[in-house]
GROMACS .gro file of C-alpha atoms in nm:
model
   74
    1UNK     CA    1  18.795   7.078   2.823
    2UNK     CA    2  19.187   7.161   2.714
    3UNK     CA    3  18.963   7.336   2.400
    4UNK     CA    4  18.782   7.506   2.580
    5UNK     CA    5  18.924   7.889   2.601
    6UNK     CA    6  18.608   7.953   2.916
    7UNK     CA    7  18.806   7.664   3.075
    8UNK     CA    8  19.105   7.799   3.043
    9UNK     CA    9  19.015   8.128   3.216
   10UNK     CA   10  18.833   7.985   3.489
   11UNK     CA   11  19.097   7.777   3.609
   12UNK     CA   12  19.332   8.092   3.530
   13UNK     CA   13  19.200   8.311   3.728
   14UNK     CA   14  19.123   8.001   4.004
   15UNK     CA   15  19.468   8.003   3.995
   16UNK     CA   16  19.554   8.377   4.026
   17UNK     CA   17  19.366   8.425   4.326
   18UNK     CA   18  19.553   8.162   4.492
   19UNK     CA   19  19.273   7.924   4.543
   20UNK     CA   20  19.395   7.506   4.501
   21UNK     CA   21  19.376   7.348   4.145
   22UNK     CA   22  19.363   6.950   4.144
   23UNK     CA   23  19.400   6.764   3.833
   24UNK     CA   24  19.338   6.376   3.874
   25UNK     CA   25  19.417   6.134   3.537
   26UNK     CA   26  19.464   6.287   3.176
   27UNK     CA   27  19.336   6.652   3.381
   28UNK     CA   28  19.703   6.788   3.434
   29UNK     CA   29  19.677   6.756   3.030
   30UNK     CA   30  19.411   7.081   3.040
   31UNK     CA   31  19.582   7.263   3.324
   32UNK     CA   32  20.001   7.228   3.064
   33UNK     CA   33  19.742   7.309   2.781
   34UNK     CA   34  19.631   7.669   3.032
   35UNK     CA   35  19.993   7.672   3.127
   36UNK     CA   36  19.894   7.666   3.395
   37UNK     CA   37  20.210   7.661   3.638
   38UNK     CA   38  20.525   7.903   3.665
   39UNK     CA   39  20.820   7.795   3.411
   40UNK     CA   40  20.911   7.422   3.525
   41UNK     CA   41  20.861   7.540   3.922
   42UNK     CA   42  20.539   7.259   4.025
   43UNK     CA   43  20.597   6.900   4.019
   44UNK     CA   44  20.369   6.687   3.846
   45UNK     CA   45  20.186   6.335   3.771
   46UNK     CA   46  19.911   6.216   3.543
   47UNK     CA   47  19.820   5.925   3.351
   48UNK     CA   48  20.140   5.780   3.198
   49UNK     CA   49  20.053   5.826   2.849
   50UNK     CA   50  19.936   6.235   2.909
   51UNK     CA   51  20.366   6.257   3.073
   52UNK     CA   52  20.430   6.144   2.748
   53UNK     CA   53  20.229   6.365   2.550
   54UNK     CA   54  20.214   6.639   2.769
   55UNK     CA   55  20.552   6.720   3.006
   56UNK     CA   56  20.811   6.987   2.941
   57UNK     CA   57  21.041   6.880   3.175
   58UNK     CA   58  20.812   6.930   3.463
   59UNK     CA   59  20.968   6.727   3.744
   60UNK     CA   60  20.754   6.416   3.785
   61UNK     CA   61  20.605   6.223   4.088
   62UNK     CA   62  20.425   5.910   4.192
   63UNK     CA   63  20.173   6.195   4.364
   64UNK     CA   64  20.250   6.559   4.392
   65UNK     CA   65  20.056   6.828   4.569
   66UNK     CA   66  20.250   7.166   4.519
   67UNK     CA   67  20.214   7.450   4.642
   68UNK     CA   68  19.832   7.554   4.574
   69UNK     CA   69  19.801   7.236   4.280
   70UNK     CA   70  19.785   6.907   4.353
   71UNK     CA   71  19.789   6.622   4.053
   72UNK     CA   72  19.765   6.259   4.107
   73UNK     CA   73  19.720   5.935   3.849
   74UNK     CA   74  19.456   5.789   3.994
   0.00000   0.00000   0.00000
């Protein structure tokens, strides 16, 4: 999903339209790959190996509903 431009376009439009976007387990990798965040304003959580690979200083906590994005590691 992270490699798919179509998925990126759909997620970006959904997010820009103010709809809720959710990512579970390794899903945050897809959102981060497609830049579905605004700077470092969102708090994320994800599977621990994804955190090491994908995060770039984003605030992290266990379960993180944050504005219109809801992340969970489970």
